[in-house]
Short mmCIF file of C-alpha atoms in Angstrom, two decimals:
data_model
loop_
_atom_site.label_atom_id
_atom_site.label_comp_id
_atom_site.label_asym_id
_atom_site.label_seq_id
_atom_site.Cartn_x
_atom_site.Cartn_y
_atom_site.Cartn_z
CA MET T 16 0.25 63.85 36.10
CA ALA T 17 -2.27 61.46 37.13
CA ARG T 18 -6.07 61.57 37.24
CA VAL T 19 -7.85 60.75 40.45
CA ARG T 20 -11.10 60.90 42.43
CA PHE T 21 -10.78 62.03 45.98
CA THR T 22 -12.83 59.81 48.29
CA HIS T 23 -11.94 61.79 51.44
CA ASP T 24 -10.80 65.48 52.08
CA PHE T 25 -6.90 65.58 51.53
CA ASP T 26 -4.33 68.36 51.98
CA TYR T 27 -1.46 68.02 49.64
CA LYS T 28 1.79 69.99 50.78
CA PRO T 29 3.94 70.57 47.84
CA THR T 30 6.28 72.78 49.94
CA PRO T 31 6.60 73.43 53.66
CA GLN T 32 4.98 76.99 53.04
CA SER T 33 1.89 75.80 51.03
CA THR T 34 -0.95 73.48 51.18
CA ILE T 35 -3.65 72.45 48.56
CA GLY T 36 -6.74 71.27 49.87
CA TYR T 37 -8.94 68.78 47.99
CA LYS T 38 -12.36 67.84 48.87
CA ALA T 39 -14.14 64.51 48.81
CA GLY T 40 -15.87 63.84 45.48
CA MET T 41 -13.34 65.99 43.35
CA GLU T 42 -12.19 64.39 40.19
CA LEU T 43 -9.29 66.13 38.67
CA THR T 44 -5.70 65.84 37.32
CA VAL T 45 -3.06 66.33 40.07
CA LYS T 46 0.84 66.07 39.96
CA ARG T 47 1.88 62.24 40.35
CA GLU T 48 3.30 63.08 43.59
CA CYS T 49 0.18 64.22 44.99
CA ALA T 50 -1.72 61.09 43.37
CA ASP T 51 0.64 58.82 44.90
CA GLN T 52 0.43 60.23 48.51
CA ALA T 53 -3.46 60.57 48.13
CA VAL T 54 -4.03 56.93 47.20
CA ALA T 55 -1.28 55.70 49.67
CA ALA T 56 -3.21 57.34 52.51
CA GLY T 57 -6.59 55.87 51.23
CA LYS T 58 -8.06 59.21 50.20
CA ALA T 59 -8.36 58.69 46.42
CA HIS T 60 -8.44 56.22 43.54
CA GLU T 61 -6.57 56.69 40.53
CA ILE T 62 -8.88 56.72 37.21
CA THR T 63 -7.58 54.88 34.42
CA ALA T 64 -8.71 56.16 30.82
CA ILE T 65 -11.84 54.76 29.19
CA SER T 66 -11.06 53.13 25.93
CA GLY T 67 -12.29 54.75 22.80
CA LYS T 68 -12.54 58.11 24.72
CA THR T 69 -10.08 61.19 24.40
CA ASP T 70 -9.47 63.82 26.59
CA ASP T 71 -11.26 66.27 24.50
CA GLY T 72 -14.58 64.24 24.82
CA ALA T 73 -14.49 63.24 21.18
CA GLU T 74 -14.91 59.44 20.20
#
């Protein structure tokens, strides 16, 4: 899994029968394959963890 911020609309096709649409400005955790495709297409940027912060918001 990877956390990304989409800079442009991006359609991810996990299977030939399905499509997941992500809108520009969305920031969320997606499958690594989706993140890699979106970054390679120039549609997203991977977000790295901020030191001192945890996923639950506690410091």
